[in-house]
Short mmCIF file of C-alpha atoms and ligand atoms in Angstrom, two decimals:
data_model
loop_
_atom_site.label_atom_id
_atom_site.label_comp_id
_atom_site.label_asym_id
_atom_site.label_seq_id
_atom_site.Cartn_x
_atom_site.Cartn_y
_atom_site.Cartn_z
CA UNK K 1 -35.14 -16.32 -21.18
CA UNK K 2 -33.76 -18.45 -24.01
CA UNK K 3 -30.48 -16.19 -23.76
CA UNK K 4 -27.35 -18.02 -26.15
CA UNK K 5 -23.99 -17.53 -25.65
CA UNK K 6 -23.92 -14.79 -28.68
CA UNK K 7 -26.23 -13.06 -25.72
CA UNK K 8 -24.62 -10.51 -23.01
CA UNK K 9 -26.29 -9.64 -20.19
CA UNK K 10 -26.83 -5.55 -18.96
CA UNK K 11 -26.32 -5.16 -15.48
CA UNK K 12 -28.27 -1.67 -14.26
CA UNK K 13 -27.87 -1.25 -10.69
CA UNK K 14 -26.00 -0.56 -7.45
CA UNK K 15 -23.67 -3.63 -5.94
CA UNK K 16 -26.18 -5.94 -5.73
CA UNK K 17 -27.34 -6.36 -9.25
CA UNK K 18 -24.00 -5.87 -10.61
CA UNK K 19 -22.57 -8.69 -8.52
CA UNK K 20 -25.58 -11.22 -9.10
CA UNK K 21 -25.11 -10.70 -12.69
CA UNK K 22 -21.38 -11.15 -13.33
CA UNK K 23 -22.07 -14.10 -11.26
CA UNK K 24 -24.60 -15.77 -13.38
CA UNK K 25 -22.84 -14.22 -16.71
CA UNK K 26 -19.76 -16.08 -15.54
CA UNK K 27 -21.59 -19.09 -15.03
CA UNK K 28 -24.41 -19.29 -17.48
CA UNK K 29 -23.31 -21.41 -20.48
CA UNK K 30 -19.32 -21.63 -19.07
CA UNK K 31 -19.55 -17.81 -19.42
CA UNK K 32 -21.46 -15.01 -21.34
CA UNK K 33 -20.56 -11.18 -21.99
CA UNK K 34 -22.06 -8.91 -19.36
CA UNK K 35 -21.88 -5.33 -19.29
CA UNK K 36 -22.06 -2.99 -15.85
CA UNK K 37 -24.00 0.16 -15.70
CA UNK K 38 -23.74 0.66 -11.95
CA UNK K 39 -26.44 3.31 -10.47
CA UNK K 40 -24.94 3.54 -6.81
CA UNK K 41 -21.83 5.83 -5.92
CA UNK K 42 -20.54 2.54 -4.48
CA UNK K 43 -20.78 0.66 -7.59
CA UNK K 44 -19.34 3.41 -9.59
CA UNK K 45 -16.06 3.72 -7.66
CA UNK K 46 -15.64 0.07 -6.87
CA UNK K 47 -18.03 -2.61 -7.49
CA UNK K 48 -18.59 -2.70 -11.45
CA UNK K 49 -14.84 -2.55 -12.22
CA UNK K 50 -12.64 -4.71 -11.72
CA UNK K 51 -14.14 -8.53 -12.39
CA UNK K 52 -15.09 -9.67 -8.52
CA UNK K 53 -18.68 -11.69 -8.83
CA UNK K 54 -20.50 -12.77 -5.85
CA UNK K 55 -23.51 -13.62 -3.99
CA UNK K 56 -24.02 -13.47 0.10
CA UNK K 57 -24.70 -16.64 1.48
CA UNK K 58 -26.36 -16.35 5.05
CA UNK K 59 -22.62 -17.26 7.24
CA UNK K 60 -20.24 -15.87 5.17
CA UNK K 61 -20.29 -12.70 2.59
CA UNK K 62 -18.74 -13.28 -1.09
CA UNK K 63 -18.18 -17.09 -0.78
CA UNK K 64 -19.25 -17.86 -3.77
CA UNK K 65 -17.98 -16.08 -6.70
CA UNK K 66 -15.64 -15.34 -9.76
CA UNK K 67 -13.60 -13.04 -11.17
CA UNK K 68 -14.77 -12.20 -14.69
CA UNK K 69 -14.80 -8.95 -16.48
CA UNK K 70 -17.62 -7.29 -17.81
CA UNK K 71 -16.91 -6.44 -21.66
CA UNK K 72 -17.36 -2.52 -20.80
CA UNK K 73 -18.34 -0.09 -17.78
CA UNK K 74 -20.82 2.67 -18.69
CA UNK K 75 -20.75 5.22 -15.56
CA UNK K 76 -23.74 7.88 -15.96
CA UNK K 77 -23.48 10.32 -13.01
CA UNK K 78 -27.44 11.65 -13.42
CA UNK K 79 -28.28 7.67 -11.81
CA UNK K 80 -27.13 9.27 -8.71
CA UNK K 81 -29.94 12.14 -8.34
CA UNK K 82 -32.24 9.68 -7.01
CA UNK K 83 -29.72 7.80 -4.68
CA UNK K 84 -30.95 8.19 -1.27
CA UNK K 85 -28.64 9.33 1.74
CA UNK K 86 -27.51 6.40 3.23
CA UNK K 87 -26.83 4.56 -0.08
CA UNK K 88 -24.94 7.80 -1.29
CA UNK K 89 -23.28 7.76 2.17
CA UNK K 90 -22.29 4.32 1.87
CA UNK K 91 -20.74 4.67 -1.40
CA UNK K 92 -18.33 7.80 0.61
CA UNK K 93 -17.20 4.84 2.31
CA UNK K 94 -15.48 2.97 -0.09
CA UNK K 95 -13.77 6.47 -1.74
CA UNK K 96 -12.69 7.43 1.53
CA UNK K 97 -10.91 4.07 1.64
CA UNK K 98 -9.31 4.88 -2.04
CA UNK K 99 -7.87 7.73 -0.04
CA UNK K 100 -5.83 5.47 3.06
CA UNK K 101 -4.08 3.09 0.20
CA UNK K 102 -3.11 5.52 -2.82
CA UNK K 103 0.27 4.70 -2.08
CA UNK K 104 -0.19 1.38 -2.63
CA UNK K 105 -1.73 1.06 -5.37
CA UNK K 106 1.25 1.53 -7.77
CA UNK K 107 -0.11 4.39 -9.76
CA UNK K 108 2.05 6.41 -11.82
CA UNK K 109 1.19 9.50 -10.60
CA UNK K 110 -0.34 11.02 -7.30
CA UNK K 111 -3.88 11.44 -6.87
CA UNK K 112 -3.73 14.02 -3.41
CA UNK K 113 -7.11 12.30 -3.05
CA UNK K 114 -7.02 12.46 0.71
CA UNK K 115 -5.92 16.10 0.22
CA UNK K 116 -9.13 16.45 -2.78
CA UNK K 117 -11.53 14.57 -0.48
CA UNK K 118 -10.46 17.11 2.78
CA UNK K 119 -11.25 20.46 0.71
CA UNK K 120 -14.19 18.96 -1.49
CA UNK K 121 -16.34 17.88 1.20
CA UNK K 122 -19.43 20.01 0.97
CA UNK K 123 -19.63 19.34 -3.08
CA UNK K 124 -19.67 16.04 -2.59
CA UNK K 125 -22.63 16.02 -0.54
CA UNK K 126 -24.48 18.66 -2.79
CA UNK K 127 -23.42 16.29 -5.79
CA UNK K 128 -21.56 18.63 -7.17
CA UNK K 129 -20.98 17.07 -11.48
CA UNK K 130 -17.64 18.04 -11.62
CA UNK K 131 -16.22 17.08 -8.38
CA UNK K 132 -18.54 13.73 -8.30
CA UNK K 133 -17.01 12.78 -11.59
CA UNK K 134 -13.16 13.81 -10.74
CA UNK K 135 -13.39 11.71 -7.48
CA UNK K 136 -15.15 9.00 -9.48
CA UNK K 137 -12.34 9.07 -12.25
CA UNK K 138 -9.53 9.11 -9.32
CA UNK K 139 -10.77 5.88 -7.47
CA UNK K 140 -11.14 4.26 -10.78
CA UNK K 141 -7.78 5.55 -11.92
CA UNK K 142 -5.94 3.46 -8.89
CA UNK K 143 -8.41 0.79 -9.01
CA UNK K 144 -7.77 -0.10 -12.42
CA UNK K 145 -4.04 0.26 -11.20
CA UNK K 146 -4.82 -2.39 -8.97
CA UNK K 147 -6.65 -4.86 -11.00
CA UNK K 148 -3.83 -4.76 -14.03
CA UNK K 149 -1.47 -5.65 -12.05
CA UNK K 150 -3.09 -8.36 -9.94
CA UNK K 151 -6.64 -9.08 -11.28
CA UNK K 152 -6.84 -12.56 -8.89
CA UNK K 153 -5.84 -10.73 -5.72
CA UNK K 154 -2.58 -12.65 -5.29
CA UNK K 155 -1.00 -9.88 -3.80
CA UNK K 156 -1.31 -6.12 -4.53
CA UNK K 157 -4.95 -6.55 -5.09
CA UNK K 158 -5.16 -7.55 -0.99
CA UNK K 159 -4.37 -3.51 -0.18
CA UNK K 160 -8.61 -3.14 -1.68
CA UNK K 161 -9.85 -5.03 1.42
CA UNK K 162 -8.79 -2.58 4.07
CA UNK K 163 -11.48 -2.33 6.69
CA UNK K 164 -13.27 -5.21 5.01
CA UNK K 165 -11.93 -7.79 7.48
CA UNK K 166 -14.26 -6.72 10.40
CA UNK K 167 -16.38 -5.00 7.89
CA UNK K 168 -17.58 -8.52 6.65
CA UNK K 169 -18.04 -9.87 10.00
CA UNK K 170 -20.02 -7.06 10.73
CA UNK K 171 -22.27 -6.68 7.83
CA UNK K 172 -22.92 -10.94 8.68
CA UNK K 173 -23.91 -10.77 12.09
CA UNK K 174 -26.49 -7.88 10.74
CA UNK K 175 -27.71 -10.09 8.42
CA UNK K 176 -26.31 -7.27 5.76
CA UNK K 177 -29.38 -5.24 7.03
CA UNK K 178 -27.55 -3.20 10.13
CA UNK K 179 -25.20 -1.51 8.20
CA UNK K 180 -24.67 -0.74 4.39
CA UNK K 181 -21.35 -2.56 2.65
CA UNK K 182 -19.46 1.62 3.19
CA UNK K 183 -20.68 2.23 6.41
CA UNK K 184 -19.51 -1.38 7.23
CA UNK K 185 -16.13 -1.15 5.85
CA UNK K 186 -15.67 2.57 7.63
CA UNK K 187 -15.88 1.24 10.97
CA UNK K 188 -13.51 -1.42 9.69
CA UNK K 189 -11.15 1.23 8.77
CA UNK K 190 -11.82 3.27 11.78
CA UNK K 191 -11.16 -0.02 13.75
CA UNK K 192 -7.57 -0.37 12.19
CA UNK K 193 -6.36 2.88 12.20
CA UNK K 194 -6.64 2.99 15.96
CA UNK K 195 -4.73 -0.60 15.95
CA UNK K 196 -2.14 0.83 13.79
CA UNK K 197 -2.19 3.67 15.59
CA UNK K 198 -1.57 1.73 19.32
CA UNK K 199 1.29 -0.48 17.48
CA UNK K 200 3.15 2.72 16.44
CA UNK K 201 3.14 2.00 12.83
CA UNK K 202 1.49 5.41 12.06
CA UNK K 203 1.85 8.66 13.87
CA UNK K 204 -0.83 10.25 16.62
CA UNK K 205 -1.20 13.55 13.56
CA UNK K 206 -1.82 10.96 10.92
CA UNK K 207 -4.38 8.66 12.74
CA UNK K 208 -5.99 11.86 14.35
CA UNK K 209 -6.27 13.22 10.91
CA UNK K 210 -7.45 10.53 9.27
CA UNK K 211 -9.94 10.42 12.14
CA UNK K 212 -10.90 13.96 11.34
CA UNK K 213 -11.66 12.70 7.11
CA UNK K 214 -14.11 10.33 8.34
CA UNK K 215 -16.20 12.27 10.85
CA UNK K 216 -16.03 15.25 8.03
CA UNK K 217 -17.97 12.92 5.84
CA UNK K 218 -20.17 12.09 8.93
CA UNK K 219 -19.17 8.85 10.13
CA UNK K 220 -18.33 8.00 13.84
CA UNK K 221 -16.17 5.45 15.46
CA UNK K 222 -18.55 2.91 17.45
CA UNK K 223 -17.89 1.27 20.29
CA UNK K 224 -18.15 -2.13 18.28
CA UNK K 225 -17.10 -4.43 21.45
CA UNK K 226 -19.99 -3.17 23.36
CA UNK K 227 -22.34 -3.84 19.89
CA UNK K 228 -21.39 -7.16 19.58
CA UNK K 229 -18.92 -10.17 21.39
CA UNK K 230 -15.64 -10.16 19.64
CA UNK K 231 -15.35 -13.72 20.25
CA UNK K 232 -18.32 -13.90 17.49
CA UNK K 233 -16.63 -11.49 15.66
CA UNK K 234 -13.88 -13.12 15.54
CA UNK K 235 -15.74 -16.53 14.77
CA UNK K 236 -17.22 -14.85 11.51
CA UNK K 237 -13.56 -13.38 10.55
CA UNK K 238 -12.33 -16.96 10.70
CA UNK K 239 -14.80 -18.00 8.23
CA UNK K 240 -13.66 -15.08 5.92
CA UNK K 241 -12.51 -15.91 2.08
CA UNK K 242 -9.00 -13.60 3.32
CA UNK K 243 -8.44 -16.07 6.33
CA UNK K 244 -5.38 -18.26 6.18
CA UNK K 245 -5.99 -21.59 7.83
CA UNK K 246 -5.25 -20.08 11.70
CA UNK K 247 -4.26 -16.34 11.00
CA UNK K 248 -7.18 -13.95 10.21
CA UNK K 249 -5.64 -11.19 7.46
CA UNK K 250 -5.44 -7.38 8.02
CA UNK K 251 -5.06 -4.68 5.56
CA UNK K 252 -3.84 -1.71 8.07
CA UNK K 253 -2.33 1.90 7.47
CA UNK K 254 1.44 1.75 7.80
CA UNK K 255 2.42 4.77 6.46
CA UNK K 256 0.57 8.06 5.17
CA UNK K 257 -1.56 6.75 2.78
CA UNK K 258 -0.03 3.43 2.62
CA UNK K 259 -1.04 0.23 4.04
CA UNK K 260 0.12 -3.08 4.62
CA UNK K 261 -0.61 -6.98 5.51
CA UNK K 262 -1.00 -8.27 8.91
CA UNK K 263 -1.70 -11.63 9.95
CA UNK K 264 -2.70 -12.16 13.31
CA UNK K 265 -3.89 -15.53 15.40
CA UNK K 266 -7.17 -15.50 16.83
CA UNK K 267 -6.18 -14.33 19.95
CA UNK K 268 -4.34 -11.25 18.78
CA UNK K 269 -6.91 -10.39 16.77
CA UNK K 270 -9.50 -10.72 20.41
CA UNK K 271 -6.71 -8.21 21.87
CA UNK K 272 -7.55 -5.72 18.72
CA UNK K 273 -10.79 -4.93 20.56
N1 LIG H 301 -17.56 -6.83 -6.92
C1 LIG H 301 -16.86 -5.99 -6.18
O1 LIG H 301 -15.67 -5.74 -6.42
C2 LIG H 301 -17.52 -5.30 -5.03
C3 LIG H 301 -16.87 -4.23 -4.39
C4 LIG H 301 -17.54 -3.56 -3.37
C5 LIG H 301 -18.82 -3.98 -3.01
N2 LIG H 301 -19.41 -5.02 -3.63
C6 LIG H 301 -20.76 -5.45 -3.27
O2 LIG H 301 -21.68 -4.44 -3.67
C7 LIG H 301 -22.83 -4.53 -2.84
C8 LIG H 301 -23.23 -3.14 -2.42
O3 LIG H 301 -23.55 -2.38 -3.55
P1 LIG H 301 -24.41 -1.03 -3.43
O4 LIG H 301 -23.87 -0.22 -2.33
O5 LIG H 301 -24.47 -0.47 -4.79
O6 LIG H 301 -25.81 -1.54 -2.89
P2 LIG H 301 -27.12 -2.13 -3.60
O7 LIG H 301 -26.80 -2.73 -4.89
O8 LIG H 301 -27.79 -2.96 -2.57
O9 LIG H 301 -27.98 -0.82 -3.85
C9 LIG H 301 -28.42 -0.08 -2.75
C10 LIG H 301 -29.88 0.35 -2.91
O10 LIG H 301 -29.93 1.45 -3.81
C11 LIG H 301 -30.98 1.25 -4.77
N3 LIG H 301 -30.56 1.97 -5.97
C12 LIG H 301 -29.64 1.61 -6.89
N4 LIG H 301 -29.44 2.60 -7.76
C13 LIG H 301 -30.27 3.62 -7.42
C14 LIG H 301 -30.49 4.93 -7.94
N5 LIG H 301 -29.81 5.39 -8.98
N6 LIG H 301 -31.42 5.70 -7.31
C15 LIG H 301 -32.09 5.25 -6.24
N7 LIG H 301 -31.89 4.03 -5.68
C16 LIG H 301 -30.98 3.23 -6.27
C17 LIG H 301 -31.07 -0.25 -4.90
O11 LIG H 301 -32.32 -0.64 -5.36
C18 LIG H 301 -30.82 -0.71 -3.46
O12 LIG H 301 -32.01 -0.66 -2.72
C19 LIG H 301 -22.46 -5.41 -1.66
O13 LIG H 301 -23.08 -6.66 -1.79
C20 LIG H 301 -20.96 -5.57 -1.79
O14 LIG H 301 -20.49 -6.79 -1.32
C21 LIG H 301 -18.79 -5.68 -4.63
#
């Protein structure tokens, strides 16, 4: 297209399109401004903010990428009147996450977004303006936390990736066509609740209510070792950008509303299963 580096490039779409172009913003010319106008729920909580640029390669999700900030976020709630069930769904999945780590994220002030997310259920799912752009806002709010104080996930910015351990195995072995990035990274979070849960690092009430979130927002636990072998699982976490060089990295709940980072070899992480 003849585009100079006096160009920028307008990103207007879920994930996907917001992802592919940061990426070839970043890399076009050493790097040219790119603004996000994310259409998806997912994109507006989490995807467009925040600087992460990827693609999928076929064996491994998000190996090749950048961080690089778009110049500005424009969030428009009306995209989401067309957004489809399971894409509005998925997009549930990443706030719901938003409301297992607000305690981490070093925010000045508390959210309750658990609390929000427990009484605003049905609004939600009638797309209710004012509680759509409220949750929208909150996310954002400790996302941004996040990203100003640790923008190249050194650290603090680790606490984003819970449930996306297994969630990225998962969405590989289906070829990203099984399950949606959310629905993905709520089994993931389903997966270590019940691990946290088993290693008494949160109480039976907590895990049980957290439980209760989820399925309010109509998601169920699967029975993911009888899906798929957890050796391959296990195979594709291994391969995972958040793998050490032998330990395979957990974010898990450790506390209401608070998680931590596990390592575990490949064999405890078989035994998670
Ligand atoms: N960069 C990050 O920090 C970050 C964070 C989370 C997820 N992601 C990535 O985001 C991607 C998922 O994004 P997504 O959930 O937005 O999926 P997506 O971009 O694939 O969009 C989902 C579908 O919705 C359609 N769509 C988009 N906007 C619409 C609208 N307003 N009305 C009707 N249909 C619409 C799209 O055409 C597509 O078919 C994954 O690849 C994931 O890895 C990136």
């Amino acid at each position: 297209m003849g585009l100079t580096r006096s160009d920028v490039m307008i990103a207007v779409g879920g994930g996907v399109i917001g992802d592919i172009t940061g990426f070839a913003a970043s890399t076009y010319m050493r790097g040219i401004d790119y603004i996000q106008v994310p259409t998806t729920l997912l994109s507006m909580v989490d995807s467009s903010v925040g600087g992460k640029t990827a693609i999928d390669m076929k064996d491994a999700k998000n190996i090749v990428g950048t961080f690089y900030q778009p110049k500005a976020v424009f969030i428009n709630i009306n995209f989401l009147k067309t957004l489809d069930k399971k894409q509005f769904s998925s997009g549930l999945g990443e706030i719901l996450k938003y409301a297992f780590i607000e305690e981490s994220c070093g925010y000045e002030q508390s959210l309750f977004l658990f609390e929000y997310l427990t009484l605003c259920c049905e609004k939600m799912f009638e797309k209710e303006a004012m509680t759509l752009m409220r949750i929208i806002e909150y996310c954002l709010k400790l996302k941004i936390s996040i990203v100003n104080q640790d923008e190249k996930e050194n650290d603090l910015r680790r606490v984003l990736n819970l449930g996306h351990t297994l969630a990225h195995a998962l969405e590989t072995k289906g070829r990203y066509k099984t399950y949606t990035h959310g629905e993905a990274v709520i089994q993931g979070i389903f997966f270590v609740l019940d691990w946290a849960h088993k290693n008494d690092l949160i109480s039976y009430s907590y895990c049980r209510l957290s439980c209760e979130l989820l399925t309010k927002y109509g998601f169920h636990k699967e029975d993911i070792s009888n899906k798929y072998k957890p050796e391959e699982l296990v195979e594709l976490m291994k391969k995972d950008k958040k793998s050490l060089r032998d330990k395979i990295r957990f974010i898990v709940p450790c506390d209401k509303k608070k998680v931590k980072e596990v390592q575990l070899t490949q064999e405890e992480t078989l035994a998670m299963f």
